[in-house]
XYZ file of C-alpha atoms in Angstrom:
776
model
C 0.000 0.000 0.000
C 2.850 2.453 0.860
C 4.479 1.864 -2.535
C 1.116 2.531 -4.208
C 0.697 5.866 -2.364
C 4.251 6.994 -3.195
C 3.564 6.070 -6.789
C 0.394 8.190 -6.765
C 2.214 11.277 -5.385
C 4.940 11.029 -7.951
C 2.276 10.666 -10.605
C 0.585 13.837 -9.224
C 3.705 15.934 -9.648
C 4.229 14.714 -13.243
C 2.815 17.359 -15.569
C 2.843 17.745 -19.353
C 6.213 16.479 -20.678
C 8.579 19.130 -22.025
C 9.798 17.072 -24.990
C 7.514 16.490 -28.006
C 5.650 13.178 -28.134
C 3.619 11.517 -30.837
C 0.165 10.102 -30.125
C -2.208 10.825 -27.186
C -1.001 11.773 -23.673
C -0.011 8.687 -21.639
C -1.640 8.147 -18.214
C 0.118 6.432 -15.325
C -2.418 4.093 -13.773
C -2.660 3.052 -10.139
C -5.189 1.346 -7.893
C -8.280 3.235 -6.525
C -7.343 6.362 -4.516
C -9.413 9.124 -2.813
C -7.499 12.395 -3.448
C -8.289 15.888 -2.045
C -6.479 19.066 -3.181
C -6.215 21.690 -0.380
C -5.296 24.999 -2.099
C -4.224 28.268 -0.475
C -6.336 31.242 -1.711
C -5.077 33.814 0.820
C -4.733 37.476 -0.152
C -0.975 37.021 -0.760
C -1.766 34.765 -3.766
C -2.140 37.239 -6.626
C -4.858 36.676 -9.297
C -2.452 35.528 -12.023
C -0.741 33.198 -9.517
C -4.093 31.643 -8.578
C -4.723 31.045 -12.299
C -1.345 29.227 -12.443
C -2.410 27.077 -9.453
C -5.731 26.336 -11.193
C -3.875 25.156 -14.348
C -1.487 23.125 -12.153
C -4.419 21.065 -10.785
C -5.976 20.605 -14.238
C -2.648 19.402 -15.722
C -2.229 16.866 -12.893
C -5.802 15.578 -13.321
C -5.155 15.021 -17.036
C -2.483 12.414 -16.108
C -4.780 10.458 -13.721
C -7.254 7.661 -14.333
C -10.402 9.521 -13.154
C -13.562 7.571 -12.275
C -15.841 6.522 -9.424
C -14.089 3.123 -9.369
C -10.608 4.539 -10.018
C -9.263 7.883 -8.734
C -11.788 10.189 -7.010
C -10.841 13.845 -6.583
C -12.177 16.634 -4.335
C -11.048 20.283 -4.079
C -11.092 22.486 -0.931
C -9.799 26.095 -0.804
C -8.898 28.046 2.344
C -7.757 31.405 3.678
C -9.126 32.627 7.048
C -12.090 30.321 6.366
C -12.468 26.986 4.558
C -14.811 26.141 1.664
C -15.452 22.853 -0.222
C -15.482 23.527 -3.977
C -16.532 19.955 -4.827
C -16.444 16.648 -2.917
C -14.999 13.216 -3.795
C -18.384 12.045 -5.069
C -19.233 15.204 -7.083
C -17.573 14.347 -10.427
C -16.843 11.092 -12.224
C -15.475 12.632 -15.421
C -12.477 14.839 -16.116
C -14.367 17.497 -18.145
C -16.916 18.276 -15.375
C -14.102 18.310 -12.814
C -12.123 20.842 -14.930
C -15.274 22.996 -15.238
C -15.636 22.987 -11.424
C -11.986 24.063 -10.975
C -12.381 26.919 -13.472
C -15.400 28.243 -11.514
C -13.499 28.605 -8.199
C -13.525 32.184 -6.781
C -10.568 32.891 -4.401
C -11.412 33.788 -0.770
C -8.487 36.313 -0.498
C -8.149 36.515 3.318
C -5.642 35.108 5.855
C -3.720 31.770 5.901
C -5.335 29.409 8.464
C -3.715 26.181 7.221
C -4.244 24.238 10.483
C -7.965 25.024 10.388
C -8.102 23.856 6.754
C -6.356 20.490 7.463
C -8.801 19.875 10.325
C -11.720 20.677 7.994
C -10.534 18.227 5.306
C -9.887 15.494 7.905
C -13.343 15.850 9.512
C -15.469 16.840 6.488
C -13.920 15.740 3.168
C -12.747 12.195 4.024
C -16.136 10.886 5.183
C -18.479 8.370 3.552
C -21.202 10.996 3.042
C -18.824 12.990 0.807
C -17.666 9.959 -1.243
C -14.781 8.525 0.823
C -14.445 4.755 0.220
C -13.473 2.178 2.857
C -10.128 0.437 2.387
C -9.144 2.969 -0.327
C -6.050 5.121 0.351
C -6.708 8.746 1.407
C -4.319 11.344 -0.066
C -4.230 15.097 0.681
C -2.148 17.478 -1.499
C -1.626 20.910 0.142
C -0.529 23.766 -2.178
C 0.464 26.986 -0.335
C 2.556 30.133 -0.889
C 2.972 31.374 2.670
C 3.383 30.704 6.403
C 0.365 29.434 8.398
C -1.214 31.930 10.809
C -2.204 29.068 13.118
C -0.654 25.805 14.395
C -0.418 22.950 11.891
C 1.845 20.317 13.478
C -0.698 18.798 15.911
C -3.607 18.632 13.459
C -1.318 17.212 10.722
C -0.207 14.444 13.120
C -3.860 13.681 13.868
C -4.634 13.489 10.134
C -1.695 11.168 9.450
C -2.697 8.926 12.375
C -6.096 8.555 10.704
C -4.311 7.133 7.646
C -4.243 10.241 5.444
C -1.097 10.542 3.271
C -0.159 14.267 3.143
C 1.942 15.908 0.414
C 2.996 19.548 0.844
C 3.789 21.647 -2.263
C 5.219 25.077 -1.357
C 5.604 27.989 -3.766
C 7.892 31.068 -3.488
C 7.352 32.419 0.058
C 6.389 29.047 1.596
C 8.227 28.044 4.790
C 10.052 24.690 4.513
C 9.704 24.004 8.257
C 5.920 24.399 7.982
C 5.804 22.158 4.882
C 7.706 19.420 6.753
C 5.384 19.790 9.753
C 2.385 19.101 7.471
C 3.758 16.328 5.238
C 4.007 12.578 5.789
C 7.470 11.025 6.140
C 9.806 10.433 4.379
C 10.016 14.147 3.538
C 11.976 13.619 0.319
C 8.875 11.831 -1.088
C 6.249 14.212 0.330
C 7.687 17.769 0.418
C 8.206 19.869 -2.741
C 9.296 23.522 -2.930
C 8.920 25.532 -6.155
C 10.719 28.894 -6.370
C 7.913 30.728 -8.217
C 4.412 30.218 -9.615
C 5.928 30.571 -13.089
C 7.706 27.214 -12.577
C 4.836 25.294 -10.967
C 3.962 23.640 -14.306
C 7.517 22.437 -14.864
C 8.842 21.300 -11.493
C 7.463 17.746 -11.914
C 8.789 17.013 -15.408
C 11.935 15.344 -14.080
C 9.864 12.496 -12.598
C 7.539 11.564 -15.514
C 9.383 8.966 -17.591
C 11.002 7.383 -14.534
C 7.599 6.877 -12.837
C 5.615 5.665 -15.869
C 8.225 2.935 -16.365
C 7.711 1.506 -12.847
C 4.953 -1.027 -12.071
C 3.068 -1.251 -8.744
C 5.709 -3.565 -7.260
C 8.419 -0.969 -7.951
C 10.432 -3.338 -10.221
C 11.748 -2.600 -13.724
C 10.078 -4.441 -16.647
C 13.101 -6.538 -17.595
C 13.968 -10.269 -17.690
C 14.588 -11.745 -14.258
C 17.807 -13.511 -15.345
C 20.078 -10.487 -14.813
C 18.463 -9.483 -11.550
C 18.225 -12.938 -10.062
C 21.771 -13.970 -10.830
C 23.326 -10.548 -10.238
C 26.075 -11.306 -12.757
C 26.202 -7.913 -14.450
C 27.528 -4.378 -13.776
C 24.882 -2.317 -15.584
C 24.153 1.025 -13.838
C 20.459 1.086 -14.802
C 18.961 -1.595 -17.124
C 20.249 -5.128 -17.800
C 18.897 -6.811 -20.988
C 19.458 -10.556 -20.713
C 19.900 -13.148 -23.455
C 20.986 -16.763 -22.921
C 24.340 -16.615 -21.185
C 25.030 -12.967 -21.947
C 23.594 -9.466 -21.231
C 23.735 -5.932 -22.553
C 23.208 -2.670 -20.632
C 20.708 0.081 -21.374
C 19.508 3.311 -19.713
C 16.186 4.677 -18.477
C 14.310 7.218 -20.569
C 16.070 10.582 -20.513
C 19.539 9.017 -20.152
C 22.123 7.862 -22.725
C 24.598 4.990 -22.463
C 28.195 6.059 -21.957
C 31.126 4.753 -24.020
C 31.822 2.102 -21.354
C 28.435 0.564 -22.311
C 27.556 0.289 -18.600
C 27.046 3.680 -16.950
C 24.443 6.295 -17.940
C 24.440 10.106 -18.233
C 21.346 12.340 -18.256
C 20.698 13.802 -21.732
C 21.460 17.553 -21.785
C 18.703 18.904 -24.009
C 20.130 22.407 -23.742
C 23.257 21.220 -25.510
C 21.170 20.971 -28.711
C 20.539 24.751 -28.592
C 18.797 27.185 -26.284
C 15.340 26.187 -27.624
C 14.367 29.824 -28.236
C 14.895 30.744 -24.559
C 15.351 34.510 -24.226
C 18.043 34.178 -21.572
C 19.074 30.749 -20.258
C 18.166 27.110 -20.990
C 18.137 24.707 -17.980
C 18.195 20.957 -18.584
C 16.035 18.561 -16.545
C 15.338 14.877 -16.890
C 13.669 14.227 -20.273
C 13.513 17.884 -21.177
C 14.408 21.453 -20.361
C 12.915 24.730 -19.172
C 13.851 28.361 -19.697
C 15.131 30.608 -16.910
C 15.395 34.389 -16.871
C 18.157 36.634 -15.566
C 17.672 38.506 -12.301
C 15.144 41.316 -12.664
C 13.132 39.488 -15.333
C 10.213 37.013 -15.268
C 9.324 34.150 -17.600
C 6.119 34.686 -19.589
C 3.424 32.029 -20.094
C 5.005 30.823 -23.349
C 7.840 29.480 -21.177
C 10.550 31.127 -23.298
C 10.200 34.886 -23.379
C 11.677 36.972 -20.536
C 10.131 40.282 -19.582
C 11.838 42.966 -17.504
C 10.116 43.345 -14.126
C 8.896 46.937 -13.783
C 8.434 47.279 -10.028
C 7.240 50.871 -10.483
C 4.449 49.962 -12.908
C 3.422 46.995 -10.731
C 3.226 49.168 -7.635
C 5.868 47.056 -5.887
C 7.822 49.976 -4.517
C 7.697 52.259 -1.504
C 8.604 55.582 -3.120
C 6.528 58.419 -1.756
C 6.437 60.468 -4.991
C 8.444 59.405 -8.063
C 9.577 55.826 -8.890
C 12.345 55.374 -11.501
C 12.356 51.782 -12.798
C 15.189 49.471 -13.886
C 14.817 45.693 -14.471
C 13.777 44.181 -11.134
C 14.799 47.294 -9.195
C 13.908 50.948 -8.708
C 15.128 54.262 -7.286
C 13.052 57.072 -5.804
C 12.938 60.805 -6.570
C 10.811 63.806 -5.514
C 8.633 66.428 -7.210
C 9.799 70.039 -7.587
C 9.864 71.841 -4.249
C 10.644 68.630 -2.332
C 13.904 66.965 -1.223
C 14.609 63.226 -0.891
C 15.050 61.986 2.689
C 18.011 59.915 3.924
C 15.903 56.746 3.562
C 15.901 57.433 -0.216
C 12.128 56.847 -0.294
C 10.148 59.586 1.447
C 10.106 63.249 0.424
C 10.093 66.372 2.573
C 8.751 69.677 1.269
C 11.326 72.479 1.147
C 9.999 74.871 3.819
C 11.505 78.327 3.172
C 9.541 79.677 6.150
C 11.031 77.152 8.580
C 14.500 77.762 7.136
C 14.127 81.539 7.704
C 14.547 82.266 4.015
C 11.773 84.908 3.851
C 11.176 88.611 4.727
C 7.598 88.492 6.090
C 6.963 90.788 9.100
C 4.430 88.521 10.836
C 3.226 85.297 9.135
C 5.058 83.225 6.522
C 2.856 80.727 4.627
C 4.951 77.948 3.130
C 4.354 75.927 -0.025
C 6.950 73.497 -1.380
C 9.878 75.715 -2.463
C 7.967 79.049 -2.232
C 6.204 81.284 0.336
C 3.658 84.109 0.749
C 3.213 86.639 3.602
C 0.166 87.316 5.754
C -0.710 89.213 8.932
C -2.023 88.278 12.343
C -5.713 88.861 13.116
C -6.384 92.600 13.484
C -3.648 93.641 11.084
C -3.726 94.405 7.352
C -1.001 93.564 4.825
C 0.747 96.580 3.322
C 1.185 97.145 -0.407
C 4.704 95.677 -0.210
C 3.049 92.326 0.683
C 5.474 91.970 3.601
C 4.825 94.509 6.429
C 1.606 94.772 8.536
C -0.389 97.721 10.033
C -2.810 97.381 13.041
C -6.505 98.099 12.357
C -7.950 100.764 14.856
C -11.744 100.322 14.770
C -12.298 102.909 17.565
C -10.469 105.664 15.660
C -12.339 104.725 12.480
C -15.688 104.989 14.338
C -16.473 101.374 13.533
C -17.938 100.468 16.968
C -21.254 100.710 18.864
C -20.078 101.298 22.453
C -22.471 103.515 24.523
C -19.746 105.164 26.621
C -16.069 104.073 26.237
C -14.333 102.261 23.280
C -11.002 100.493 24.015
C -9.106 99.676 20.792
C -6.906 96.619 20.033
C -5.622 95.571 16.574
C -8.664 94.787 14.448
C -11.017 94.663 17.430
C -12.449 96.680 20.299
C -14.099 96.298 23.706
C -16.599 98.563 25.426
C -16.408 99.920 28.963
C -18.465 102.224 31.220
C -17.868 105.333 33.304
C -17.461 105.103 37.098
C -20.720 104.036 38.800
C -21.953 102.076 35.796
C -21.635 98.423 34.767
C -21.472 96.955 31.265
C -24.613 95.097 30.147
C -24.682 91.547 28.768
C -24.628 92.981 25.241
C -21.136 94.324 26.122
C -22.133 97.703 24.670
C -24.705 99.568 26.831
C -24.210 100.629 30.491
C -26.460 100.359 33.601
C -26.068 102.120 36.976
C -24.407 99.831 39.546
C -26.870 98.125 41.981
C -24.629 96.405 44.548
C -27.586 94.463 45.987
C -28.756 93.201 42.623
C -25.186 92.292 41.673
C -24.666 90.403 44.922
C -21.816 92.663 45.878
C -22.840 92.756 49.524
C -22.539 90.556 52.603
C -26.096 90.789 53.968
C -27.367 87.402 55.101
C -31.019 88.044 54.218
C -32.196 91.454 52.971
C -30.108 94.044 51.117
C -31.488 97.559 50.779
C -29.746 99.240 47.851
C -28.733 102.861 47.354
C -26.506 104.156 44.542
C -23.092 102.556 45.165
C -23.996 101.503 48.746
C -26.329 99.234 50.773
C -27.719 98.407 54.269
C -28.822 95.023 55.689
C -32.115 93.864 57.285
C -33.770 90.528 58.331
C -36.912 88.602 57.383
C -39.871 88.292 59.764
C -39.022 85.921 62.660
C -35.348 86.871 62.586
C -33.331 89.538 64.455
C -30.326 91.476 63.066
C -27.047 90.741 64.797
C -24.612 93.339 66.130
C -22.487 93.070 62.954
C -25.456 94.557 61.049
C -25.154 91.779 58.452
C -26.081 88.326 59.822
C -29.535 87.299 61.141
C -30.516 84.921 63.963
C -33.865 83.046 63.925
C -36.144 83.659 66.901
C -36.450 80.114 68.455
C -39.596 79.983 70.621
C -38.986 76.244 71.380
C -35.483 76.887 72.768
C -36.776 79.844 74.750
C -39.525 77.672 76.323
C -42.231 79.803 74.855
C -44.492 76.821 73.786
C -47.016 74.300 75.298
C -46.241 71.098 73.301
C -46.473 67.777 75.273
C -43.705 65.901 73.412
C -42.018 67.591 70.435
C -41.742 71.326 69.680
C -40.831 72.109 66.065
C -39.360 75.565 65.761
C -39.583 77.898 62.788
C -38.312 81.477 62.886
C -40.654 83.348 65.298
C -43.258 80.518 65.433
C -43.599 76.847 66.444
C -45.742 73.722 65.926
C -46.184 70.517 67.982
C -45.554 66.881 67.014
C -45.370 63.465 68.690
C -42.743 60.777 69.008
C -42.883 57.817 66.594
C -45.750 55.531 67.543
C -47.852 58.377 68.942
C -50.457 60.589 67.254
C -51.182 64.271 67.799
C -54.540 64.997 69.393
C -57.018 67.501 67.988
C -55.707 70.188 70.351
C -52.470 70.047 68.307
C -50.484 69.932 71.556
C -50.973 66.597 73.409
C -50.168 63.009 72.146
C -51.810 59.508 72.341
C -50.071 56.083 71.873
C -51.107 54.198 68.659
C -50.943 50.591 67.337
C -48.507 51.062 64.448
C -49.168 47.692 62.799
C -52.930 48.418 62.541
C -52.890 52.164 61.957
C -50.067 52.851 59.480
C -48.861 51.393 56.193
C -45.987 49.524 57.778
C -44.948 47.848 54.476
C -43.832 44.540 56.098
C -43.717 41.880 53.410
C -44.375 38.994 55.837
C -45.390 40.062 59.381
C -45.534 43.291 61.435
C -44.772 43.181 65.222
C -45.996 46.203 67.287
C -43.856 47.801 70.049
C -44.590 50.874 72.209
C -44.536 53.769 69.799
C -43.046 51.677 67.000
C -42.999 48.317 65.131
C -40.633 45.964 63.321
C -40.914 43.433 60.478
C -39.998 39.731 60.545
C -39.535 37.142 57.744
C -40.429 33.421 57.494
C -37.840 30.847 58.534
C -35.013 30.516 56.025
C -35.368 34.086 54.679
C -33.508 37.252 55.546
C -34.880 40.744 56.209
C -33.494 43.004 53.506
C -31.779 46.394 53.912
C -35.119 48.270 53.611
C -36.255 46.571 56.869
C -39.479 45.405 55.223
C -38.927 42.947 52.345
C -37.664 39.356 52.622
C -35.283 37.515 50.340
C -32.445 35.051 50.011
C -28.954 35.962 51.167
C -26.504 37.965 49.080
C -22.766 37.912 48.597
C -20.814 40.659 46.917
C -17.624 38.536 46.890
C -16.664 37.266 43.393
C -13.494 36.665 41.346
C -14.164 38.306 37.951
C -11.865 37.977 34.889
C -12.613 40.241 31.897
C -11.490 38.656 28.582
C -11.400 41.563 26.081
C -10.976 41.303 22.268
C -8.190 43.648 21.111
C -8.106 42.455 17.478
C -7.493 44.731 14.499
C -11.202 44.848 13.534
C -12.124 46.572 16.824
C -10.220 49.773 15.829
C -8.639 52.237 18.300
C -11.632 54.539 18.819
C -13.935 51.591 19.532
C -11.363 50.057 21.899
C -11.643 53.237 24.006
C -15.434 52.625 24.176
C -14.738 49.039 25.253
C -12.532 50.296 28.119
C -15.337 52.633 29.235
C -17.723 49.648 29.094
C -15.338 47.691 31.346
C -15.230 50.573 33.843
C -19.052 50.743 33.902
C -19.050 47.067 34.903
C -16.417 47.798 37.588
C -18.590 50.641 38.948
C -21.361 48.116 39.745
C -19.029 45.931 41.862
C -17.996 45.966 45.531
C -14.230 45.904 44.868
C -11.847 45.177 47.768
C -9.125 42.709 48.722
C -11.673 40.610 50.647
C -14.677 41.427 48.427
C -14.765 41.374 44.627
C -11.466 40.940 42.739
C -11.076 41.872 39.069
C -8.535 40.699 36.481
C -8.125 41.994 32.896
C -6.882 39.906 29.912
C -6.572 41.269 26.340
C -6.238 38.993 23.300
C -5.830 39.126 19.536
C -3.491 36.643 17.760
C -1.861 36.241 21.195
C -2.990 36.652 24.802
C -1.727 39.197 27.353
C -2.646 39.542 31.037
C -3.018 43.291 31.598
C -3.404 42.805 35.353
C -4.237 39.692 37.471
C -6.938 39.315 40.146
C -4.604 40.182 43.030
C -3.037 43.378 41.640
C -5.618 46.068 42.506
C -7.973 46.312 45.517
C -10.118 49.383 44.743
C -12.435 50.285 41.870
C -10.471 53.521 41.296
C -7.181 51.619 40.863
C -8.780 49.151 38.434
C -10.448 51.877 36.334
C -7.191 53.827 36.082
C -5.322 50.668 35.006
C -8.005 49.853 32.388
C -7.676 53.281 30.748
C -3.886 52.763 30.420
C -4.236 49.451 28.520
C -2.631 49.596 25.038
C -4.538 48.282 22.009
C -2.973 45.046 20.587
C -4.568 44.723 17.045
C -3.947 41.629 14.793
C -6.162 38.464 14.802
C -9.016 37.012 16.928
C -7.850 33.830 18.771
C -10.767 33.514 21.244
C -10.113 29.805 21.888
C -6.512 30.555 22.893
C -7.777 33.326 25.205
C -10.276 30.961 26.921
C -7.445 28.464 27.470
C -5.279 31.197 29.027
C -8.130 32.285 31.319
C -8.793 28.713 32.512
C -5.135 27.740 33.047
C -3.708 31.033 34.303
C -6.169 33.797 35.201
C -8.132 31.687 37.722
C -5.000 30.212 39.341
C -4.255 31.006 42.987
C -0.858 32.407 41.919
C -2.708 35.174 40.034
C -5.105 35.950 42.882
C -8.034 33.535 42.517
C -9.221 32.428 45.939
C -9.226 28.666 46.782
C -12.237 26.679 45.570
C -13.048 25.481 49.099
C -13.918 29.095 50.050
C -16.879 28.973 47.632
C -16.035 32.384 46.126
C -17.855 32.480 42.746
C -15.614 32.597 39.662
C -16.997 34.628 36.752
C -15.555 35.110 33.252
C -16.809 37.819 30.870
C -15.769 37.547 27.180
C -16.108 40.659 24.952
C -15.561 40.210 21.169
C -16.463 41.908 17.869
C -15.930 39.088 15.358
C -15.564 35.406 14.514
C -12.813 33.491 16.297
C -9.959 32.348 14.078
C -9.479 29.223 16.164
C -11.728 26.631 17.819
C -13.489 27.768 21.008
C -15.474 24.585 21.752
C -12.977 22.739 23.946
C -12.062 25.518 26.380
C -15.546 27.116 26.471
C -16.804 23.746 27.710
C -13.888 23.203 30.119
C -14.365 26.664 31.655
C -17.982 25.913 32.549
C -17.095 22.408 33.768
C -14.548 24.053 36.089
C -17.402 25.979 37.738
C -16.751 29.325 36.040
C -19.934 31.284 35.239
C -19.373 32.554 31.675
C -20.815 35.738 30.126
C -20.490 36.494 26.390
C -20.869 40.052 25.055
C -20.737 40.567 21.266
C -20.627 43.672 19.072
C -20.796 44.208 15.282
C -19.671 41.068 13.414
C -19.568 38.830 16.498
C -21.008 35.353 15.733
C -24.104 34.581 17.808
C -23.504 30.799 17.783
C -19.997 31.326 19.246
C -21.337 33.700 21.917
C -24.006 31.183 22.924
C -21.400 28.392 23.068
C -19.300 30.497 25.463
C -22.217 31.621 27.678
C -23.395 29.664 30.744
C -26.921 28.292 31.124
C -29.500 29.727 30.901
C -27.934 31.165 27.741
C -30.377 34.057 27.335
C -29.295 35.482 30.717
C -25.565 35.190 30.028
C -25.405 36.373 26.394
C -25.591 39.961 25.065
C -25.252 41.398 21.548
C -25.399 44.832 19.928
C -24.664 45.943 16.352
C -22.936 49.179 17.353
C -20.074 49.965 19.768
C -21.901 53.118 20.838
C -24.642 50.925 22.406
C -22.385 48.846 24.653
C -22.921 51.273 27.551
C -26.553 50.056 27.612
C -25.296 46.495 27.987
C -23.047 47.616 30.852
C -26.070 49.088 32.666
C -28.044 45.843 32.274
C -25.071 43.625 33.121
C -25.375 43.992 36.916
C -23.365 41.265 38.612
C -25.890 40.905 41.461
C -26.493 37.740 43.385
C -30.215 36.947 43.857
C -31.859 36.444 40.415
C -35.322 37.597 41.548
C -33.904 41.028 42.381
C -31.333 41.472 39.625
C -33.385 40.058 36.748
C -31.491 36.788 36.932
C -28.012 37.721 35.753
C -26.036 35.630 38.306
C -27.014 33.603 41.306
C -24.261 33.339 43.912
C -24.941 31.854 47.321
C -22.901 31.596 50.487
C -24.904 29.060 52.558
C -22.814 29.594 55.695
C -23.322 33.369 55.659
C -27.073 32.945 55.010
C -27.594 30.456 57.839
C -25.729 32.703 60.284
C -27.795 35.729 59.347
C -31.093 33.806 59.580
C -30.084 32.397 63.010
C -29.227 35.890 64.259
C -32.476 37.345 62.896
C -34.627 34.629 64.494
C -32.895 35.021 67.869
C -33.359 38.818 67.762
C -37.062 38.549 66.880
C -37.636 36.052 69.715
C -36.014 38.384 72.272
C -38.088 41.350 71.082
C -41.330 39.354 71.334
C -40.482 38.331 74.940
C -39.771 41.969 75.886
C -43.086 43.051 74.307
C -45.092 40.471 76.275
C -43.357 41.491 79.524
C -44.122 45.173 78.893
C -47.829 44.427 78.241
C -48.106 42.387 81.470
């Protein structure tokens, strides 16, 4: 089976032979094989290069024995996502398969090769898609770049499932990554082509050698020479009774010693119309261009590479092309920088090469003069003269005009103040202007004032402050219990639990539970002049002293997992930090209360601060606003793994599990994860972490729901716009009892609840005994 698979790969890399042949194209046949092409369509693959890759697949298919009972072929393309173009069962004929390849539209995104291998392993090689039992599975990966995710582990998994992997790299491909993908031995499974222009030709050296080998790997020659071993032929031994002659494989010629063989140098017969250089290969040749040139599709003509015309330069203004290279220059009025790329305008103003009196306005290589506001440019276009609007009578001041260049302000004579219109004047009223120190009443006179007091008050010796006349303090009242003083008058009232009689002076005790709206949710207990509320067994009287409910705990360990990928953008990331601080504002932060940790992620994960770093809300909010934006990708699965393995460790401040402090994780993201989140989203919840998922913009709802704890609807939030996330922050109250906080989180501390209920019941019992004793 191994020999058959190696044979198939070598057949795959054999393309159209370079030397002329008579008759139809020969096909190398093998046993049934299920073959899937995995092609890289990332944005780095240019359109003409993708067309070359498309022709590469079609040329390979033309050498195979295609059929439902022979070789089945499927095609999958990938970038940041993966898409099946057609499955193993889709086509049974070469022409329909070629049509399907020609209809492929490139995805033009990132390079998630590991994700693509996983997709092919789990989706393409399955019975539903045409995979046959006991038929070899072969995957051919064609890529031009470095993977943006991990490939080694998933490639091992694929090979362990029996998939033979061949890696074909082009131009920028990384050999280490190709070897990590491919099956061993690497010399049979890894191929590196220096450019897309050569992808059609790199397999020609194998064709004749492979088509002359049968499935057992033996040469088609009489067994006499091989069995007896009595010959010294380098390649082929032709036996006849008692003697033998030597021969060579296709593409080689027999040397004068009639034993050894030398590869035929086709370039020695001429350069075959190659513009620059002819390069011999087994059974043929190909043309190669000098540095700075590229080979055209005819395989012979070399064209100078114009990096300027192709936009492959970094000149700021002018690009001067030479074959395969360029130099930069600048427009008139600019000078070339030391980096020989960027241009700087010649600023005569900054260099002091001007004669303007006030303002020099620079343009590249020239300048013009101007004046500051309030000045006018003289006829010489250089000097400036101040504009005096007061002298020119161009003002509307009622009394005084104060001139400044090009402007004026109004003022008033002594004893007057300038109105809000800044033009007219009004006599000064010190009382109306508040320019006095009377406590109550100011009596104005022109430029002066005197003080007085309201009724019920008396003027102090300083003739400014007033003192209320307190009839209660002076004993000038007849109230039985409470005297309420007002300046110069009083009224009576009663202590709590008593009511004022009709004489408005004396008081009578009252049954509070039966005479007032006490508001007790469960039961009201009357006491002399007052009452108190009690709750049923197992419930706790709340802070309002009236309602009953389950116990609360403000102690949680909260880790915020924030998406800092490139798609978020800097201005939106500032909104995200404000959202985080709104959440922090709703928490009881302290060393022994709620602890908060902050983790940012993109293509990597960074702990901004752990749970045990800050102990006040102010410290946390200040640290959040200093967090730098990371950019790059969206590896949410990697971030969940980091949170589970690091953020909730005791070394980073998480409190031990036996203390029953709730652990809460909040994930904020704006897009689809570029890696798998399933494993660590599940492990986080299995570890007892209550998970919240908040999504904005292009966040994927299915991913958010997979992250969120049950019930999902109470742990999952989404908005289309970053400007609306503050609303989510207001609704995302990390309270404890669901009946009171609309069910966001339920956190219970049974020990604390039982202690509080015990204390409440003991207190109520004591009060009831005191009440009965007082009545008796």
